[in-house]
Short mmCIF file of N, CA and C in Angstrom, two decimals:
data_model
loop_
_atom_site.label_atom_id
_atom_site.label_comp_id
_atom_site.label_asym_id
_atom_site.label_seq_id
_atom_site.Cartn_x
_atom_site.Cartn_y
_atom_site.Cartn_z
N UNK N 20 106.07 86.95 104.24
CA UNK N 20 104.63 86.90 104.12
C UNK N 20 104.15 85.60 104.80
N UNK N 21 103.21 85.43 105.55
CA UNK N 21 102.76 84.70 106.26
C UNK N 21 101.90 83.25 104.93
N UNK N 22 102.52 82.25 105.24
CA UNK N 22 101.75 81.04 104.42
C UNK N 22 100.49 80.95 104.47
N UNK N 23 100.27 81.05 105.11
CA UNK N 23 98.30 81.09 105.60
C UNK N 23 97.99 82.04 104.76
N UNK N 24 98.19 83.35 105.02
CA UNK N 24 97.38 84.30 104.08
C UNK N 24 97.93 83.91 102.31
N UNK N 25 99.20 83.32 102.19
CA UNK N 25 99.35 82.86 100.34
C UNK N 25 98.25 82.32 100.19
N UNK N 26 98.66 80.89 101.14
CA UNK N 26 97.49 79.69 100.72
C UNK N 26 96.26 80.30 100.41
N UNK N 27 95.30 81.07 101.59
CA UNK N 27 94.30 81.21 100.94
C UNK N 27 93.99 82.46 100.06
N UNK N 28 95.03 83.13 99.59
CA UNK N 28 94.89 84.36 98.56
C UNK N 28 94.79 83.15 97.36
N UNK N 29 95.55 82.69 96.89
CA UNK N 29 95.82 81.40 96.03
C UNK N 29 93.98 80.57 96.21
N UNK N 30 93.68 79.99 97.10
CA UNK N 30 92.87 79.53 97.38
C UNK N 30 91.55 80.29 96.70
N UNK N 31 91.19 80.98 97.36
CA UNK N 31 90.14 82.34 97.16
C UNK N 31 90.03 82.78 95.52
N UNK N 32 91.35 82.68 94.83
CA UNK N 32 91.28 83.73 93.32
C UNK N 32 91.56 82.75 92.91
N UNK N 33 91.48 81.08 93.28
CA UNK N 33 91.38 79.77 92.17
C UNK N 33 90.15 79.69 92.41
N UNK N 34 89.29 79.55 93.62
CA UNK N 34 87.76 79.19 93.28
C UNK N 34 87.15 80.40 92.56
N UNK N 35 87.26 81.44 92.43
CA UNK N 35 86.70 82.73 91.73
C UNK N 35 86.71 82.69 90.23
N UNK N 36 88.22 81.59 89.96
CA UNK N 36 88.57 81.79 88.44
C UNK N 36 87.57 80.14 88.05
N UNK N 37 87.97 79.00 88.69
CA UNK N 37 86.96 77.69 88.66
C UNK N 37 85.86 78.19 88.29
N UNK N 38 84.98 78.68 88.97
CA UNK N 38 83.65 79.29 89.06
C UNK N 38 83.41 79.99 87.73
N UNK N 39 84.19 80.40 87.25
CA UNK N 39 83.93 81.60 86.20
C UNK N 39 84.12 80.65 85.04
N UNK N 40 85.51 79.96 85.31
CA UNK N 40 85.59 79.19 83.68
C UNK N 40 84.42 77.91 83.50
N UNK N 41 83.77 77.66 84.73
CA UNK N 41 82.71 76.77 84.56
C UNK N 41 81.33 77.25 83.87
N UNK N 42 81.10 78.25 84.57
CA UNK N 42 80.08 79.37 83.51
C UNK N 42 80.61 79.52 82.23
N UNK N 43 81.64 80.07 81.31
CA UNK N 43 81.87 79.94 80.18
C UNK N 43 81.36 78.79 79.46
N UNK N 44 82.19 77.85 80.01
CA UNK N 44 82.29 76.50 79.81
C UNK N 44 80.43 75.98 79.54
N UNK N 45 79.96 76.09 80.56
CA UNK N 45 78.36 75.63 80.34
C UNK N 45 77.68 76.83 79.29
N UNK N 46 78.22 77.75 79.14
CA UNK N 46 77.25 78.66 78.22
C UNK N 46 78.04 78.32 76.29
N UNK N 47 79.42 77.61 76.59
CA UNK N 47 79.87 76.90 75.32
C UNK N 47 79.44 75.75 74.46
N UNK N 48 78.72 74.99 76.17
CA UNK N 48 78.81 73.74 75.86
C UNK N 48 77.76 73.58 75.01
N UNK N 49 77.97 72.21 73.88
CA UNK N 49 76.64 71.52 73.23
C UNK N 49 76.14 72.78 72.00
N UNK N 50 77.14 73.82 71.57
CA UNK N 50 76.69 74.45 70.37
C UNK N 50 77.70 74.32 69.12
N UNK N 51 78.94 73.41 69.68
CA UNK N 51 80.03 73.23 68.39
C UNK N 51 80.18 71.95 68.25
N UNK N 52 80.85 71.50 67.62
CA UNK N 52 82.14 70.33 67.74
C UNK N 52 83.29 70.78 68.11
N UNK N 53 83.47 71.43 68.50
CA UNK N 53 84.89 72.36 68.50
C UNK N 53 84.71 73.02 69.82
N UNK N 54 86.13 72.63 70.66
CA UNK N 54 85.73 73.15 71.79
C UNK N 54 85.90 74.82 72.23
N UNK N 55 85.30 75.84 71.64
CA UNK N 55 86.03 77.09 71.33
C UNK N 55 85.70 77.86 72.89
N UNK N 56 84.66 76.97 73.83
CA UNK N 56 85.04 77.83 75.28
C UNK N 56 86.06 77.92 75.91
N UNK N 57 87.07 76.62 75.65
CA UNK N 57 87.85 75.88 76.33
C UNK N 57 89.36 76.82 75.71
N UNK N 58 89.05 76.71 74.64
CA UNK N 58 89.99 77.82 73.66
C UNK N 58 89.64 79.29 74.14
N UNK N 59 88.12 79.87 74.20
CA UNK N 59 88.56 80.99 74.19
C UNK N 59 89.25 81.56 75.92
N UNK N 60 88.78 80.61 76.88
CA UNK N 60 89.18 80.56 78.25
C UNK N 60 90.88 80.59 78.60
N UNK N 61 91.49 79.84 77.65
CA UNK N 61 93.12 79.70 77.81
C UNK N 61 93.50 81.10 76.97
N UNK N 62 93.14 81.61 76.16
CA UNK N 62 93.27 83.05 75.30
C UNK N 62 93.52 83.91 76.58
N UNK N 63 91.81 83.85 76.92
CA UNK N 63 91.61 84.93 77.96
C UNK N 63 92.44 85.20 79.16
N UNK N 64 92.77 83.53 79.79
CA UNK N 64 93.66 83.78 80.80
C UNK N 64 95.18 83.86 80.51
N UNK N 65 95.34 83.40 79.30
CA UNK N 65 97.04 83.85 78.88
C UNK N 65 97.13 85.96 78.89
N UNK N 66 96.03 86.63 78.34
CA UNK N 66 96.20 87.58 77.90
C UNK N 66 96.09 87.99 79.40
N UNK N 67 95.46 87.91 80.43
CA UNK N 67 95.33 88.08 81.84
C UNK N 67 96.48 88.00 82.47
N UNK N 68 97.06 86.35 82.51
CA UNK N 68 98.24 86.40 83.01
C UNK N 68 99.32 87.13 82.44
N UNK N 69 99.34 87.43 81.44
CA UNK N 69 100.11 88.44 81.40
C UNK N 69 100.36 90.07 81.66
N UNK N 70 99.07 90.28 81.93
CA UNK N 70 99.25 91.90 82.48
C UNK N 70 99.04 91.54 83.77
N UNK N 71 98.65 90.86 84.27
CA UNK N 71 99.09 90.56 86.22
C UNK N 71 100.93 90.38 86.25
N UNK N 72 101.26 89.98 85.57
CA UNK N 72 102.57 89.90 85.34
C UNK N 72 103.38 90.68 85.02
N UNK N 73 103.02 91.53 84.31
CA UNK N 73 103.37 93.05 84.24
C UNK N 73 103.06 94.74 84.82
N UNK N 74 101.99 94.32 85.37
CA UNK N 74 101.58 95.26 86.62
C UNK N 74 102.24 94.94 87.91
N UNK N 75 102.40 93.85 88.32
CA UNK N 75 103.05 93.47 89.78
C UNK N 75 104.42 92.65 88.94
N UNK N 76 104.69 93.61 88.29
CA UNK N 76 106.57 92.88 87.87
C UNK N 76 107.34 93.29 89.14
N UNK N 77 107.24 94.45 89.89
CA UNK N 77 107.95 94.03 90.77
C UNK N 77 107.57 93.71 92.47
N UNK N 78 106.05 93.11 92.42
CA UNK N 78 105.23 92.76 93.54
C UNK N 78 104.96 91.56 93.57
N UNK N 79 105.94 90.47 93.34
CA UNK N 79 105.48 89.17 92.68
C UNK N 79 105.34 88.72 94.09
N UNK N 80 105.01 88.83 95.19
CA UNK N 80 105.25 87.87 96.27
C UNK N 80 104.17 88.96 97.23
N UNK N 81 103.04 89.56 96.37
CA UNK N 81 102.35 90.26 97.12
C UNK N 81 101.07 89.33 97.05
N UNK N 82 99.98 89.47 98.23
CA UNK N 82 99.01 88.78 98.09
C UNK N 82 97.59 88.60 97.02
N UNK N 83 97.78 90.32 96.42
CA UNK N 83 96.80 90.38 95.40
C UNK N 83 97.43 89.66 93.90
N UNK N 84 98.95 89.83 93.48
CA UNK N 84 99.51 88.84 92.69
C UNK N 84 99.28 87.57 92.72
N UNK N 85 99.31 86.73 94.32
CA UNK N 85 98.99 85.41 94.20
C UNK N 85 97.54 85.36 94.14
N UNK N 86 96.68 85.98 94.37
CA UNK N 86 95.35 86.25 94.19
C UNK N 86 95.12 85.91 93.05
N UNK N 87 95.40 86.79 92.12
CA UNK N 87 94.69 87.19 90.46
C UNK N 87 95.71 85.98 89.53
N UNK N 88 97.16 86.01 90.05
CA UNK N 88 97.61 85.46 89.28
C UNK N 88 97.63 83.66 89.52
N UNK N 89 98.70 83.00 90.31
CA UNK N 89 98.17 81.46 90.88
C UNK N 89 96.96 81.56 90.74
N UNK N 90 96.09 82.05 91.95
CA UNK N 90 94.89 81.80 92.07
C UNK N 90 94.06 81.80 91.21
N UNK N 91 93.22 83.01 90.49
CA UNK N 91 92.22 83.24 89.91
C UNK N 91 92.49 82.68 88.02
N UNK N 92 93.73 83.22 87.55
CA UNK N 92 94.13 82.67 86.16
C UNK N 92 94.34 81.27 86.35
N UNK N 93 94.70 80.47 87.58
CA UNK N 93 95.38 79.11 87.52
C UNK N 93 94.12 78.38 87.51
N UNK N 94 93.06 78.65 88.10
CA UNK N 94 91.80 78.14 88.21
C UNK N 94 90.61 78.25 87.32
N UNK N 95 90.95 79.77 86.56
CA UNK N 95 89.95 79.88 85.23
C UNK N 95 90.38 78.82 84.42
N UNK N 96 92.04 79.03 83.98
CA UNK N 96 92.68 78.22 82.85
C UNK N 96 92.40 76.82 83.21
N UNK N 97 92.73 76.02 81.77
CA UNK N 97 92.47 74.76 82.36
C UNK N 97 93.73 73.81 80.97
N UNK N 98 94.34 73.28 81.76
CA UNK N 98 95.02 72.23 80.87
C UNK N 98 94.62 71.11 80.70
N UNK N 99 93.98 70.49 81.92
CA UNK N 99 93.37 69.51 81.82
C UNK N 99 92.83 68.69 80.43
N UNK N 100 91.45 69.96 81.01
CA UNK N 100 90.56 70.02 80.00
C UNK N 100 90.99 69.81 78.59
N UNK N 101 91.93 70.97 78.37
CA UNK N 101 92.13 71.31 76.54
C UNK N 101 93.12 69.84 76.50
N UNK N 102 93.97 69.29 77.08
CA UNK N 102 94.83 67.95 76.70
C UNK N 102 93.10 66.57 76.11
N UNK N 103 92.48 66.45 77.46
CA UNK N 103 91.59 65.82 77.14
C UNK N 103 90.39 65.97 75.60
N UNK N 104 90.20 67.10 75.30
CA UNK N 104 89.72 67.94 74.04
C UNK N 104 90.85 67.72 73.13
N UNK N 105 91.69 67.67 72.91
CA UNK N 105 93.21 67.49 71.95
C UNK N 105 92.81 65.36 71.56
N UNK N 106 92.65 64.98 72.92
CA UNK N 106 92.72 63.61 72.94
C UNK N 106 91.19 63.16 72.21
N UNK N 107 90.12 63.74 72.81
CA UNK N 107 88.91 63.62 71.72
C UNK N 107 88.48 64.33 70.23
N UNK N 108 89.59 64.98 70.11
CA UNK N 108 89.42 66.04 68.76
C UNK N 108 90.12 64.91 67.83
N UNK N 109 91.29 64.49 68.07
CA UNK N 109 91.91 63.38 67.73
C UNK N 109 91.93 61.94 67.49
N UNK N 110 90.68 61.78 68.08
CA UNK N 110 89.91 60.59 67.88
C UNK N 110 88.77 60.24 66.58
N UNK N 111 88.14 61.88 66.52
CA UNK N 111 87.44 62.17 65.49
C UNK N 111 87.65 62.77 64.15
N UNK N 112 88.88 63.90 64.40
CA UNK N 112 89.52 64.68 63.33
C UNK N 112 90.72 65.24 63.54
N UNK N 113 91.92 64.59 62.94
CA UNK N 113 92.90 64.71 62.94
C UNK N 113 93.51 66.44 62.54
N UNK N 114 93.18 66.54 61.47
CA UNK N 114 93.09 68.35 61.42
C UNK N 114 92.42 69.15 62.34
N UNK N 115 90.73 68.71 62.62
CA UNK N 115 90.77 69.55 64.12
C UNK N 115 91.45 69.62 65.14
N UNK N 116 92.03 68.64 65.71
CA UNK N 116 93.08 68.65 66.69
C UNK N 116 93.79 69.33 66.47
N UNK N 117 94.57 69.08 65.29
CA UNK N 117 95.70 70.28 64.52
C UNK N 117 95.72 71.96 65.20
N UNK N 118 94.40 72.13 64.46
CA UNK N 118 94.13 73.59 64.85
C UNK N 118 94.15 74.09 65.83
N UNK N 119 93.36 73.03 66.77
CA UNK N 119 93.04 73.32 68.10
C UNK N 119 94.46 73.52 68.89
N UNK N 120 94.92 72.63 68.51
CA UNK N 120 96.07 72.68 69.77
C UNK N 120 97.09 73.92 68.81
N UNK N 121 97.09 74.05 67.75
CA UNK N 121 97.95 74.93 66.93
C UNK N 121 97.48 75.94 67.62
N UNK N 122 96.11 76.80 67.70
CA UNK N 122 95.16 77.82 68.11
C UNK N 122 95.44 78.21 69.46
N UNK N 123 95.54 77.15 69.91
CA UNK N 123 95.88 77.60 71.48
C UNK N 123 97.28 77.71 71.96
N UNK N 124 97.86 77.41 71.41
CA UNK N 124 99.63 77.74 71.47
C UNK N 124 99.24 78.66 71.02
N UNK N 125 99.45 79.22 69.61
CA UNK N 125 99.82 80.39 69.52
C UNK N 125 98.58 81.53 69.78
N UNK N 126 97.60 81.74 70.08
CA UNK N 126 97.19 82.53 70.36
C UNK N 126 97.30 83.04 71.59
N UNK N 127 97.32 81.92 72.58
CA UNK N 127 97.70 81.73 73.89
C UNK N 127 98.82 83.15 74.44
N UNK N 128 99.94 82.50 73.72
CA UNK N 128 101.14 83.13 73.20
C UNK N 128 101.20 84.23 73.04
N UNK N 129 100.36 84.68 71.57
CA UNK N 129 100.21 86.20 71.37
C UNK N 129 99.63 86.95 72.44
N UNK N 130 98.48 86.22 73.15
CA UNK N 130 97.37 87.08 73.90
C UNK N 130 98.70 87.01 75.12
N UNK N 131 99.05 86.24 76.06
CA UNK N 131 100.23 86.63 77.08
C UNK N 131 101.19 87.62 76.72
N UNK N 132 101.96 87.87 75.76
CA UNK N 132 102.95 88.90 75.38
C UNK N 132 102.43 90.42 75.19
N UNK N 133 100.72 90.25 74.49
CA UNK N 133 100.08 91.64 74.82
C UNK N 133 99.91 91.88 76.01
N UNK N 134 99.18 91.07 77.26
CA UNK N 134 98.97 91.63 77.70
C UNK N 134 100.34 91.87 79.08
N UNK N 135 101.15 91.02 78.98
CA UNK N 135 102.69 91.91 79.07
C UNK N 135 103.18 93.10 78.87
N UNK N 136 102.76 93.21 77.43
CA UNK N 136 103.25 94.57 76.55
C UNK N 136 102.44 95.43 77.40
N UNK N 137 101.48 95.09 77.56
CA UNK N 137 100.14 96.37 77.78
C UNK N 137 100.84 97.06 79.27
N UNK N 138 101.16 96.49 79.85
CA UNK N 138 101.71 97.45 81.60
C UNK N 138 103.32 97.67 81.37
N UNK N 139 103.89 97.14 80.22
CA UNK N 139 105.69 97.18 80.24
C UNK N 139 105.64 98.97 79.41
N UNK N 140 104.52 99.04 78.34
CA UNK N 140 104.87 100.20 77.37
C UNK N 140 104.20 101.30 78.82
N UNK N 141 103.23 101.06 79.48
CA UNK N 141 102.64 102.34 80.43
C UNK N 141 104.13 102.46 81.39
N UNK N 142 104.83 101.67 81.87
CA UNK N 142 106.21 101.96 82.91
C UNK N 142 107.42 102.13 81.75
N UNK N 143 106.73 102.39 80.75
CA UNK N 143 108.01 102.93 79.84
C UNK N 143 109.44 102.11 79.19
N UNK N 144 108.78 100.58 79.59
CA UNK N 144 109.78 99.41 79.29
C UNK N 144 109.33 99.18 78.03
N UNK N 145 110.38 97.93 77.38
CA UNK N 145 109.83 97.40 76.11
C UNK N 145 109.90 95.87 76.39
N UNK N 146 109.35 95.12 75.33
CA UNK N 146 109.44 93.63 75.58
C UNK N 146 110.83 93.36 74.66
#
């Protein structure tokens, strides 16, 4: 596969996913203490990346994979962010942090393995 067309498949479905988690993000912002866009954004793209991951299980080096998956999930998601939110949750409330970062592991978690499950049970596999 030609590098040029990765780069900008990668390129293209990270600004698409940026763009999108920034809209969440501003329609979250300034109604909690709790950062639950930021949370529900890593949910969303764990449960994402995982059925891109299981629909192209065996197309991993195709351009719409690096598209949706690098690209568009790598750019919605954000670690950044939620480390920095962990670091100010923690400044203020030691149990919120707790949760938060508890919340997003494991939901994270659960939501990736469904949506794994979700294209492994249609090709008749199991997890």
């Amino acid at each position: 596969m030609d590098r040029f067309k990765s780069i900008f498949a990668v390129g293209f479905g990270g600004a698409a996913g940026a763009i999108l988690r920034y809209c969440v993000i501003l329609t979250a912002a300034g109604h909690s203490f709790f950062p639950f866009g930021t949370l529900l954004i890593n949910i969303v793209g764990s449960f994402l990346l995982g059925m891109i991951n299981g629909y192209f299980a065996s197309e991993k080096k195709s351009l719409v994979f690096l598209a949706l998956g690098s690209g568009f999930c790598g750019g919605f998601t954000t670690m950044s962010t939620f480390s920095q939110e962990v670091v100010n949750l923690l400044q203020t409330s030691l149990p919120l942090a707790g949760v938060y970062l508890g919340a997003t592991l494991f939901f994270g978690l659960v939501a990736g393995f469904l949506g794994l499950g979700l294209f492994n049970r249609q090709r008749g596999e199991s997890l």
